[in-house]
Amino acid sequence: MPVGVVKEATKTNITEDLKTGKINIGEKGVKTPFQQVSFNYDDFSNTRNKSHTNIEGKEYKVVLYTKFSAFAHDYSTPDKKYQTLHLDLFSPKETVEVTVFEDLIDDRSLGNVSVEPGKVTSLEVNVTDVKKIMIASRTSITENMNL
């Protein structure tokens, strides 16, 4: 069966090494540093400021930070290289709805979660065969939201 057919039918990341003939099913299990994934900064900024990176006693190397009301969004291009996007989300003051959309189209949600104030919440979405995503946050007052 062709690799492309299995990949599409199972929505699993399958790659073939043409030199060795080996087929990899799923991700390689290596964590990809956030800085290596292409990201377009519109409403968020990348920060290493300790006041934003130490959350619930855990030190994050880098976070996305925004201080916008009502709505914030940014774009990333996993470029079909990954199977799973994992986000640890935190909002210190307000409940925030975070949604990941496929290919920048608002009606193609890959996943969403409600982030309660003061609590780290994880979101995992399948990004197999996804070239671009939009990460959006919505609340009446979005302040100091860290991704």
Short mmCIF file of N, CA, C and O in Angstrom, two decimals:
data_model
loop_
_atom_site.label_atom_id
_atom_site.label_comp_id
_atom_site.label_asym_id
_atom_site.label_seq_id
_atom_site.Cartn_x
_atom_site.Cartn_y
_atom_site.Cartn_z
N MET A 1 0.86 -1.17 0.00
CA MET A 1 0.00 0.00 0.00
C MET A 1 0.91 1.24 0.00
O MET A 1 1.85 1.32 0.78
N PRO A 2 0.61 2.22 -0.81
CA PRO A 2 1.44 3.44 -0.86
C PRO A 2 1.43 4.19 0.48
O PRO A 2 0.41 4.28 1.15
N VAL A 3 2.61 4.71 0.86
CA VAL A 3 2.76 5.44 2.13
C VAL A 3 1.78 6.60 2.22
O VAL A 3 1.17 6.83 3.25
N GLY A 4 1.61 7.34 1.15
CA GLY A 4 0.71 8.50 1.15
C GLY A 4 -0.73 8.13 1.47
O GLY A 4 -1.44 8.87 2.15
N VAL A 5 -1.19 6.98 0.98
CA VAL A 5 -2.56 6.53 1.23
C VAL A 5 -2.74 6.20 2.72
O VAL A 5 -3.72 6.58 3.34
N VAL A 6 -1.77 5.49 3.30
CA VAL A 6 -1.84 5.14 4.72
C VAL A 6 -1.77 6.40 5.57
O VAL A 6 -2.52 6.56 6.54
N LYS A 7 -0.91 7.32 5.21
CA LYS A 7 -0.75 8.59 5.95
C LYS A 7 -2.06 9.37 5.97
O LYS A 7 -2.50 9.85 7.00
N GLU A 8 -2.70 9.47 4.82
CA GLU A 8 -3.96 10.22 4.72
C GLU A 8 -5.08 9.51 5.47
O GLU A 8 -5.86 10.14 6.18
N ALA A 9 -5.16 8.20 5.34
CA ALA A 9 -6.25 7.44 5.96
C ALA A 9 -6.15 7.43 7.48
O ALA A 9 -7.16 7.48 8.18
N THR A 10 -4.94 7.37 8.01
CA THR A 10 -4.75 7.28 9.47
C THR A 10 -4.48 8.61 10.14
O THR A 10 -4.46 8.69 11.36
N LYS A 11 -4.21 9.65 9.35
CA LYS A 11 -3.84 10.97 9.89
C LYS A 11 -2.64 10.84 10.83
O LYS A 11 -2.56 11.48 11.87
N THR A 12 -1.72 9.97 10.44
CA THR A 12 -0.50 9.74 11.20
C THR A 12 0.68 10.19 10.37
O THR A 12 0.72 9.98 9.16
N ASN A 13 1.64 10.81 11.01
CA ASN A 13 2.83 11.26 10.30
C ASN A 13 3.66 10.05 9.91
O ASN A 13 4.15 9.31 10.75
N ILE A 14 3.80 9.81 8.61
CA ILE A 14 4.59 8.68 8.10
C ILE A 14 5.59 9.26 7.10
O ILE A 14 5.22 9.96 6.17
N THR A 15 6.86 8.96 7.34
CA THR A 15 7.91 9.43 6.43
C THR A 15 8.73 8.25 5.94
O THR A 15 8.86 7.24 6.64
N GLU A 16 9.28 8.40 4.76
CA GLU A 16 10.11 7.35 4.19
C GLU A 16 11.49 7.91 3.88
O GLU A 16 11.62 8.96 3.26
N ASP A 17 12.52 7.21 4.33
CA ASP A 17 13.89 7.57 4.02
C ASP A 17 14.23 6.89 2.70
O ASP A 17 14.39 5.66 2.65
N LEU A 18 14.30 7.66 1.63
CA LEU A 18 14.51 7.09 0.31
C LEU A 18 15.87 6.41 0.16
O LEU A 18 16.02 5.47 -0.62
N LYS A 19 16.86 6.86 0.93
CA LYS A 19 18.20 6.25 0.85
C LYS A 19 18.23 4.86 1.48
O LYS A 19 18.82 3.93 0.94
N THR A 20 17.59 4.73 2.66
CA THR A 20 17.65 3.45 3.38
C THR A 20 16.41 2.60 3.15
O THR A 20 16.43 1.40 3.43
N GLY A 21 15.33 3.21 2.68
CA GLY A 21 14.09 2.48 2.48
C GLY A 21 13.28 2.30 3.75
O GLY A 21 12.25 1.65 3.75
N LYS A 22 13.75 2.87 4.87
CA LYS A 22 13.05 2.74 6.14
C LYS A 22 11.85 3.67 6.18
O LYS A 22 11.89 4.78 5.66
N ILE A 23 10.80 3.22 6.85
CA ILE A 23 9.58 4.01 7.02
C ILE A 23 9.43 4.31 8.51
O ILE A 23 9.51 3.41 9.34
N ASN A 24 9.21 5.59 8.84
CA ASN A 24 8.97 6.02 10.22
C ASN A 24 7.49 6.31 10.38
O ASN A 24 6.93 7.11 9.63
N ILE A 25 6.87 5.67 11.37
CA ILE A 25 5.46 5.90 11.64
C ILE A 25 5.36 6.69 12.93
O ILE A 25 5.89 6.28 13.96
N GLY A 26 4.68 7.82 12.87
CA GLY A 26 4.57 8.71 14.03
C GLY A 26 5.76 9.64 14.06
O GLY A 26 6.56 9.71 13.14
N GLU A 27 5.85 10.39 15.15
CA GLU A 27 6.96 11.32 15.29
C GLU A 27 8.18 10.59 15.83
O GLU A 27 8.07 9.50 16.38
N LYS A 28 9.32 11.21 15.70
CA LYS A 28 10.57 10.59 16.12
C LYS A 28 10.75 10.61 17.63
O LYS A 28 11.70 10.06 18.15
N GLY A 29 9.86 11.26 18.36
CA GLY A 29 9.91 11.27 19.81
C GLY A 29 10.86 12.30 20.39
O GLY A 29 11.08 12.34 21.58
N VAL A 30 11.42 13.13 19.55
CA VAL A 30 12.33 14.16 20.01
C VAL A 30 11.54 15.45 20.15
O VAL A 30 10.80 15.82 19.25
N LYS A 31 11.69 16.13 21.26
CA LYS A 31 10.99 17.40 21.43
C LYS A 31 11.63 18.45 20.54
O LYS A 31 12.84 18.56 20.47
N THR A 32 10.80 19.22 19.88
CA THR A 32 11.27 20.28 19.02
C THR A 32 11.22 21.60 19.77
O THR A 32 10.15 22.01 20.21
N PRO A 33 12.35 22.25 19.96
CA PRO A 33 12.33 23.55 20.64
C PRO A 33 11.45 24.54 19.89
O PRO A 33 11.45 24.59 18.66
N PHE A 34 10.68 25.27 20.66
CA PHE A 34 9.74 26.23 20.09
C PHE A 34 10.41 27.18 19.11
O PHE A 34 9.86 27.53 18.08
N GLN A 35 11.65 27.58 19.40
CA GLN A 35 12.35 28.54 18.56
C GLN A 35 12.64 27.99 17.16
O GLN A 35 12.88 28.75 16.24
N GLN A 36 12.61 26.67 16.99
CA GLN A 36 12.90 26.08 15.69
C GLN A 36 11.68 26.02 14.78
O GLN A 36 11.80 25.74 13.60
N VAL A 37 10.50 26.25 15.34
CA VAL A 37 9.28 26.24 14.54
C VAL A 37 9.03 27.65 14.04
O VAL A 37 9.08 28.61 14.81
N SER A 38 8.78 27.78 12.76
CA SER A 38 8.54 29.09 12.17
C SER A 38 7.28 29.72 12.77
O SER A 38 6.23 29.09 12.81
N PHE A 39 7.40 30.95 13.25
CA PHE A 39 6.29 31.64 13.89
C PHE A 39 6.27 33.09 13.45
O PHE A 39 7.31 33.73 13.41
N ASN A 40 5.10 33.59 13.10
CA ASN A 40 4.94 35.01 12.72
C ASN A 40 4.35 35.75 13.91
O ASN A 40 3.26 35.43 14.35
N TYR A 41 5.06 36.73 14.41
CA TYR A 41 4.62 37.45 15.60
C TYR A 41 3.78 38.66 15.23
O TYR A 41 4.29 39.64 14.74
N ASP A 42 2.48 38.57 15.45
CA ASP A 42 1.57 39.69 15.24
C ASP A 42 1.14 40.27 16.59
O ASP A 42 1.52 41.36 16.94
N ASP A 43 0.37 39.49 17.33
CA ASP A 43 -0.16 39.96 18.61
C ASP A 43 0.63 39.47 19.82
O ASP A 43 0.44 39.95 20.92
N PHE A 44 1.47 38.49 19.62
CA PHE A 44 2.26 37.92 20.70
C PHE A 44 3.71 38.33 20.54
O PHE A 44 4.15 38.67 19.45
N SER A 45 4.46 38.27 21.61
CA SER A 45 5.90 38.47 21.52
C SER A 45 6.58 37.33 22.27
O SER A 45 6.03 36.74 23.18
N ASN A 46 7.77 37.03 21.84
CA ASN A 46 8.59 35.97 22.43
C ASN A 46 9.38 36.60 23.58
O ASN A 46 10.03 37.61 23.39
N THR A 47 9.30 36.02 24.78
CA THR A 47 10.01 36.61 25.90
C THR A 47 10.70 35.55 26.77
O THR A 47 10.21 34.43 26.87
N ARG A 48 11.82 35.95 27.36
CA ARG A 48 12.52 35.13 28.34
C ARG A 48 12.51 35.82 29.71
O ARG A 48 13.18 35.40 30.62
N ASN A 49 11.72 36.88 29.83
CA ASN A 49 11.60 37.63 31.08
C ASN A 49 11.11 36.71 32.19
O ASN A 49 10.06 36.09 32.09
N LYS A 50 11.89 36.63 33.28
CA LYS A 50 11.58 35.72 34.39
C LYS A 50 10.20 35.97 35.00
O LYS A 50 9.58 35.05 35.53
N SER A 51 9.70 37.19 34.91
CA SER A 51 8.37 37.46 35.46
C SER A 51 7.27 36.77 34.66
O SER A 51 6.15 36.63 35.13
N HIS A 52 7.60 36.35 33.44
CA HIS A 52 6.62 35.66 32.60
C HIS A 52 6.94 34.19 32.41
O HIS A 52 6.05 33.41 32.07
N THR A 53 8.20 33.79 32.60
CA THR A 53 8.58 32.41 32.30
C THR A 53 8.49 31.48 33.51
O THR A 53 8.51 30.27 33.35
N ASN A 54 8.37 32.01 34.73
CA ASN A 54 8.22 31.17 35.91
C ASN A 54 6.73 31.09 36.23
O ASN A 54 6.15 32.04 36.75
N ILE A 55 6.15 29.94 35.94
CA ILE A 55 4.71 29.77 36.09
C ILE A 55 4.45 28.56 36.98
O ILE A 55 4.89 27.45 36.68
N GLU A 56 3.74 28.78 38.06
CA GLU A 56 3.41 27.74 39.03
C GLU A 56 4.65 26.97 39.47
O GLU A 56 4.64 25.74 39.58
N GLY A 57 5.75 27.68 39.66
CA GLY A 57 6.97 27.06 40.12
C GLY A 57 7.79 26.35 39.06
O GLY A 57 8.84 25.80 39.34
N LYS A 58 7.30 26.33 37.84
CA LYS A 58 8.03 25.70 36.73
C LYS A 58 8.64 26.79 35.86
O LYS A 58 7.97 27.75 35.50
N GLU A 59 9.90 26.62 35.52
CA GLU A 59 10.60 27.60 34.69
C GLU A 59 10.55 27.17 33.23
O GLU A 59 11.03 26.11 32.86
N TYR A 60 9.93 28.00 32.41
CA TYR A 60 9.90 27.77 30.96
C TYR A 60 11.01 28.60 30.33
O TYR A 60 11.26 29.73 30.74
N LYS A 61 11.69 28.04 29.34
CA LYS A 61 12.81 28.75 28.71
C LYS A 61 12.33 29.99 27.97
O LYS A 61 12.96 31.03 27.98
N VAL A 62 11.21 29.86 27.28
CA VAL A 62 10.67 30.97 26.49
C VAL A 62 9.15 30.83 26.44
O VAL A 62 8.63 29.72 26.46
N VAL A 63 8.46 31.95 26.44
CA VAL A 63 7.00 31.93 26.33
C VAL A 63 6.56 32.96 25.29
O VAL A 63 7.27 33.91 25.00
N LEU A 64 5.37 32.72 24.77
CA LEU A 64 4.70 33.75 23.97
C LEU A 64 3.87 34.56 24.95
O LEU A 64 3.20 34.00 25.81
N TYR A 65 3.90 35.85 24.80
CA TYR A 65 3.26 36.74 25.75
C TYR A 65 2.42 37.75 24.98
O TYR A 65 2.84 38.25 23.94
N THR A 66 1.22 38.04 25.50
CA THR A 66 0.40 39.08 24.89
C THR A 66 -0.31 39.87 25.98
O THR A 66 -0.57 39.35 27.07
N LYS A 67 -0.62 41.11 25.66
CA LYS A 67 -1.37 41.95 26.58
C LYS A 67 -2.41 42.71 25.76
O LYS A 67 -2.37 43.92 25.65
N PHE A 68 -3.31 41.95 25.16
CA PHE A 68 -4.37 42.53 24.33
C PHE A 68 -5.72 42.20 24.94
O PHE A 68 -5.89 41.17 25.57
N SER A 69 -6.69 43.06 24.74
CA SER A 69 -8.03 42.78 25.20
C SER A 69 -8.84 42.18 24.06
O SER A 69 -8.60 42.44 22.90
N ALA A 70 -9.77 41.34 24.41
CA ALA A 70 -10.75 40.72 23.53
C ALA A 70 -10.17 39.63 22.63
O ALA A 70 -10.67 38.53 22.62
N PHE A 71 -9.14 39.91 21.85
CA PHE A 71 -8.70 38.93 20.86
C PHE A 71 -7.21 39.09 20.56
O PHE A 71 -6.72 40.20 20.43
N ALA A 72 -6.52 37.99 20.46
CA ALA A 72 -5.11 37.98 20.04
C ALA A 72 -4.90 36.75 19.19
O ALA A 72 -5.53 35.71 19.41
N HIS A 73 -4.04 36.86 18.19
CA HIS A 73 -3.77 35.71 17.33
C HIS A 73 -2.38 35.80 16.74
O HIS A 73 -1.79 36.88 16.66
N ASP A 74 -1.87 34.67 16.36
CA ASP A 74 -0.60 34.58 15.66
C ASP A 74 -0.58 33.33 14.82
O ASP A 74 -1.43 32.45 14.97
N TYR A 75 0.40 33.26 13.93
CA TYR A 75 0.47 32.18 12.96
C TYR A 75 1.76 31.41 13.09
O TYR A 75 2.80 31.97 13.45
N SER A 76 1.68 30.12 12.80
CA SER A 76 2.86 29.27 12.80
C SER A 76 2.80 28.36 11.58
O SER A 76 1.71 28.06 11.07
N THR A 77 3.95 27.95 11.12
CA THR A 77 4.01 27.07 9.97
C THR A 77 4.74 25.78 10.33
O THR A 77 5.94 25.66 10.12
N PRO A 78 3.98 24.79 10.86
CA PRO A 78 4.61 23.50 11.13
C PRO A 78 5.06 22.82 9.83
O PRO A 78 5.89 21.93 9.84
N ASP A 79 4.51 23.28 8.71
CA ASP A 79 4.94 22.88 7.36
C ASP A 79 4.95 21.36 7.17
O ASP A 79 5.86 20.82 6.55
N LYS A 80 3.95 20.69 7.71
CA LYS A 80 3.75 19.25 7.55
C LYS A 80 4.89 18.41 8.13
O LYS A 80 5.08 17.27 7.75
N LYS A 81 5.67 18.98 9.07
CA LYS A 81 6.82 18.27 9.63
C LYS A 81 6.50 17.57 10.95
O LYS A 81 7.30 16.79 11.43
N TYR A 82 5.35 17.85 11.55
CA TYR A 82 5.05 17.35 12.89
C TYR A 82 3.69 16.68 12.91
O TYR A 82 2.85 16.93 12.05
N GLN A 83 3.48 15.86 13.93
CA GLN A 83 2.20 15.19 14.08
C GLN A 83 1.37 15.84 15.19
O GLN A 83 0.17 15.97 15.07
N THR A 84 2.02 16.24 16.26
CA THR A 84 1.30 16.77 17.42
C THR A 84 1.86 18.11 17.84
O THR A 84 3.07 18.28 17.94
N LEU A 85 0.96 19.05 18.09
CA LEU A 85 1.32 20.34 18.67
C LEU A 85 0.87 20.31 20.12
O LEU A 85 -0.29 20.04 20.42
N HIS A 86 1.81 20.54 21.03
CA HIS A 86 1.49 20.57 22.47
C HIS A 86 1.72 21.98 22.99
O HIS A 86 2.82 22.52 22.84
N LEU A 87 0.70 22.55 23.60
CA LEU A 87 0.80 23.88 24.19
C LEU A 87 0.48 23.81 25.67
O LEU A 87 -0.51 23.18 26.06
N ASP A 88 1.33 24.41 26.50
CA ASP A 88 1.00 24.65 27.90
C ASP A 88 0.55 26.10 27.98
O ASP A 88 1.31 27.00 27.63
N LEU A 89 -0.67 26.32 28.43
CA LEU A 89 -1.28 27.65 28.39
C LEU A 89 -1.52 28.16 29.81
O LEU A 89 -1.88 27.39 30.71
N PHE A 90 -1.37 29.48 29.98
CA PHE A 90 -1.56 30.09 31.30
C PHE A 90 -2.09 31.51 31.13
O PHE A 90 -1.62 32.26 30.29
N SER A 91 -3.07 31.84 31.93
CA SER A 91 -3.60 33.20 31.99
C SER A 91 -3.75 33.56 33.46
O SER A 91 -4.49 32.90 34.19
N PRO A 92 -3.05 34.59 33.93
CA PRO A 92 -3.07 34.88 35.38
C PRO A 92 -4.36 35.50 35.90
O PRO A 92 -4.66 35.35 37.08
N LYS A 93 -5.12 36.20 35.05
CA LYS A 93 -6.24 36.98 35.59
C LYS A 93 -7.62 36.64 35.03
O LYS A 93 -8.61 36.81 35.71
N GLU A 94 -7.71 36.26 33.78
CA GLU A 94 -9.01 36.06 33.13
C GLU A 94 -9.08 34.68 32.48
O GLU A 94 -8.07 34.11 32.09
N THR A 95 -10.30 34.17 32.34
CA THR A 95 -10.50 32.94 31.58
C THR A 95 -10.29 33.26 30.10
O THR A 95 -10.79 34.25 29.60
N VAL A 96 -9.51 32.41 29.44
CA VAL A 96 -9.16 32.62 28.04
C VAL A 96 -9.55 31.39 27.23
O VAL A 96 -9.26 30.26 27.64
N GLU A 97 -10.21 31.60 26.11
CA GLU A 97 -10.51 30.52 25.18
C GLU A 97 -9.41 30.51 24.11
O GLU A 97 -9.20 31.52 23.44
N VAL A 98 -8.70 29.41 23.99
CA VAL A 98 -7.63 29.29 23.01
C VAL A 98 -8.04 28.25 21.98
O VAL A 98 -8.45 27.14 22.32
N THR A 99 -7.94 28.62 20.70
CA THR A 99 -8.29 27.73 19.60
C THR A 99 -7.14 27.69 18.61
O THR A 99 -6.54 28.72 18.32
N VAL A 100 -6.86 26.50 18.10
CA VAL A 100 -5.87 26.34 17.03
C VAL A 100 -6.65 26.02 15.76
O VAL A 100 -7.43 25.07 15.72
N PHE A 101 -6.46 26.86 14.74
CA PHE A 101 -7.14 26.69 13.46
C PHE A 101 -6.16 26.21 12.40
O PHE A 101 -4.99 26.59 12.41
N GLU A 102 -6.66 25.43 11.45
CA GLU A 102 -5.84 24.94 10.35
C GLU A 102 -5.83 25.93 9.20
O GLU A 102 -6.87 26.48 8.84
N ASP A 103 -4.66 26.14 8.65
CA ASP A 103 -4.49 26.94 7.43
C ASP A 103 -5.15 28.30 7.50
O ASP A 103 -5.68 28.79 6.51
N LEU A 104 -5.17 28.90 8.69
CA LEU A 104 -5.65 30.27 8.88
C LEU A 104 -7.13 30.44 8.58
O LEU A 104 -7.60 31.54 8.36
N ILE A 105 -7.89 29.36 8.58
CA ILE A 105 -9.32 29.42 8.28
C ILE A 105 -10.09 29.23 9.59
O ILE A 105 -9.98 28.20 10.24
N ASP A 106 -10.87 30.24 9.97
CA ASP A 106 -11.55 30.23 11.27
C ASP A 106 -12.47 29.03 11.50
O ASP A 106 -12.70 28.66 12.63
N ASP A 107 -13.02 28.44 10.47
CA ASP A 107 -13.97 27.36 10.69
C ASP A 107 -13.33 25.97 10.66
O ASP A 107 -14.02 24.98 10.69
N ARG A 108 -12.01 25.88 10.63
CA ARG A 108 -11.33 24.59 10.62
C ARG A 108 -10.53 24.42 11.91
O ARG A 108 -9.31 24.36 11.90
N SER A 109 -11.25 24.32 13.01
CA SER A 109 -10.61 24.19 14.33
C SER A 109 -9.98 22.82 14.49
O SER A 109 -10.60 21.80 14.23
N LEU A 110 -8.72 22.82 14.92
CA LEU A 110 -8.02 21.58 15.22
C LEU A 110 -8.17 21.21 16.70
O LEU A 110 -7.98 20.06 17.07
N GLY A 111 -8.48 22.21 17.50
CA GLY A 111 -8.66 21.98 18.93
C GLY A 111 -8.81 23.27 19.68
O GLY A 111 -8.38 24.32 19.21
N ASN A 112 -9.45 23.20 20.83
CA ASN A 112 -9.59 24.39 21.65
C ASN A 112 -9.70 24.00 23.12
O ASN A 112 -9.98 22.85 23.44
N VAL A 113 -9.44 24.97 23.97
CA VAL A 113 -9.50 24.73 25.41
C VAL A 113 -9.80 26.04 26.12
O VAL A 113 -9.46 27.11 25.64
N SER A 114 -10.45 25.93 27.26
CA SER A 114 -10.71 27.07 28.11
C SER A 114 -9.64 27.07 29.20
O SER A 114 -9.46 26.08 29.91
N VAL A 115 -8.92 28.18 29.32
CA VAL A 115 -7.83 28.30 30.29
C VAL A 115 -8.33 29.15 31.46
O VAL A 115 -8.60 30.33 31.30
N GLU A 116 -8.46 28.50 32.61
CA GLU A 116 -8.93 29.20 33.81
C GLU A 116 -7.78 30.02 34.39
O GLU A 116 -6.62 29.62 34.30
N PRO A 117 -8.07 31.16 35.01
CA PRO A 117 -7.01 32.00 35.56
C PRO A 117 -6.18 31.28 36.63
O PRO A 117 -6.73 30.57 37.46
N GLY A 118 -4.87 31.47 36.54
CA GLY A 118 -3.95 30.94 37.53
C GLY A 118 -3.66 29.45 37.43
O GLY A 118 -3.08 28.88 38.33
N LYS A 119 -4.08 28.81 36.33
CA LYS A 119 -3.90 27.37 36.20
C LYS A 119 -3.30 27.04 34.83
O LYS A 119 -3.82 27.48 33.81
N VAL A 120 -2.21 26.26 34.81
CA VAL A 120 -1.64 25.81 33.54
C VAL A 120 -2.56 24.75 32.95
O VAL A 120 -2.96 23.81 33.64
N THR A 121 -2.92 24.94 31.69
CA THR A 121 -3.78 24.00 30.98
C THR A 121 -3.09 23.58 29.70
O THR A 121 -2.57 24.42 28.98
N SER A 122 -3.09 22.29 29.43
CA SER A 122 -2.43 21.78 28.22
C SER A 122 -3.45 21.57 27.10
O SER A 122 -4.60 21.24 27.35
N LEU A 123 -2.97 21.76 25.89
CA LEU A 123 -3.76 21.50 24.69
C LEU A 123 -2.88 20.77 23.69
O LEU A 123 -1.77 21.22 23.40
N GLU A 124 -3.34 19.62 23.22
CA GLU A 124 -2.64 18.90 22.17
C GLU A 124 -3.55 18.77 20.96
O GLU A 124 -4.73 18.42 21.11
N VAL A 125 -3.00 19.08 19.80
CA VAL A 125 -3.78 18.96 18.57
C VAL A 125 -2.96 18.21 17.52
O VAL A 125 -1.75 18.29 17.49
N ASN A 126 -3.67 17.50 16.67
CA ASN A 126 -3.04 16.76 15.58
C ASN A 126 -2.76 17.74 14.44
O ASN A 126 -3.68 18.36 13.91
N VAL A 127 -1.49 17.89 14.08
CA VAL A 127 -1.11 18.79 12.99
C VAL A 127 -0.47 18.02 11.83
O VAL A 127 0.26 18.58 11.02
N THR A 128 -0.78 16.72 11.75
CA THR A 128 -0.29 15.92 10.64
C THR A 128 -0.78 16.52 9.33
O THR A 128 -1.96 16.81 9.18
N ASP A 129 0.11 16.71 8.40
CA ASP A 129 -0.19 17.27 7.07
C ASP A 129 -0.71 18.69 7.10
O ASP A 129 -1.34 19.16 6.16
N VAL A 130 -0.49 19.41 8.19
CA VAL A 130 -0.93 20.80 8.28
C VAL A 130 0.25 21.71 7.98
O VAL A 130 1.30 21.60 8.59
N LYS A 131 0.05 22.59 7.02
CA LYS A 131 1.12 23.50 6.62
C LYS A 131 1.17 24.75 7.51
O LYS A 131 2.22 25.18 7.93
N LYS A 132 0.00 25.35 7.76
CA LYS A 132 -0.07 26.58 8.57
C LYS A 132 -1.16 26.44 9.61
O LYS A 132 -2.17 25.79 9.39
N ILE A 133 -0.93 27.10 10.75
CA ILE A 133 -1.95 27.16 11.79
C ILE A 133 -2.08 28.59 12.29
O ILE A 133 -1.18 29.41 12.14
N MET A 134 -3.23 28.87 12.88
CA MET A 134 -3.43 30.14 13.58
C MET A 134 -3.79 29.78 15.02
O MET A 134 -4.66 28.93 15.26
N ILE A 135 -3.11 30.40 15.97
CA ILE A 135 -3.44 30.24 17.39
C ILE A 135 -4.15 31.51 17.81
O ILE A 135 -3.61 32.60 17.66
N ALA A 136 -5.38 31.36 18.30
CA ALA A 136 -6.19 32.53 18.66
C ALA A 136 -6.63 32.43 20.11
O ALA A 136 -6.94 31.35 20.60
N SER A 137 -6.65 33.57 20.80
CA SER A 137 -7.18 33.62 22.17
C SER A 137 -8.26 34.68 22.21
O SER A 137 -8.16 35.73 21.59
N ARG A 138 -9.31 34.35 22.95
CA ARG A 138 -10.44 35.28 23.07
C ARG A 138 -10.87 35.38 24.53
O ARG A 138 -10.99 34.39 25.22
N THR A 139 -11.15 36.58 24.96
CA THR A 139 -11.68 36.85 26.28
C THR A 139 -12.14 38.30 26.31
O THR A 139 -11.84 39.07 25.41
N SER A 140 -12.86 38.67 27.35
CA SER A 140 -13.25 40.07 27.45
C SER A 140 -12.04 40.94 27.75
O SER A 140 -11.92 42.04 27.27
N ILE A 141 -11.12 40.40 28.55
CA ILE A 141 -9.85 41.09 28.82
C ILE A 141 -8.76 40.04 28.80
O ILE A 141 -8.65 39.24 29.73
N THR A 142 -7.96 40.00 27.74
CA THR A 142 -6.84 39.07 27.66
C THR A 142 -5.60 39.81 28.13
O THR A 142 -5.14 40.72 27.49
N GLU A 143 -5.12 39.43 29.31
CA GLU A 143 -3.98 40.16 29.86
C GLU A 143 -2.95 39.17 30.36
O GLU A 143 -3.27 38.22 31.07
N ASN A 144 -1.71 39.39 29.96
CA ASN A 144 -0.59 38.56 30.42
C ASN A 144 -0.78 37.09 30.13
O ASN A 144 -0.48 36.25 30.95
N MET A 145 -1.34 36.75 28.96
CA MET A 145 -1.50 35.35 28.63
C MET A 145 -0.20 34.77 28.12
O MET A 145 0.41 35.32 27.22
N ASN A 146 0.23 33.68 28.69
CA ASN A 146 1.48 33.04 28.29
C ASN A 146 1.16 31.73 27.60
O ASN A 146 0.37 30.95 28.07
N LEU A 147 1.80 31.51 26.44
CA LEU A 147 1.66 30.24 25.73
C LEU A 147 2.96 29.50 25.80
O LEU A 147 3.99 30.06 25.72
#
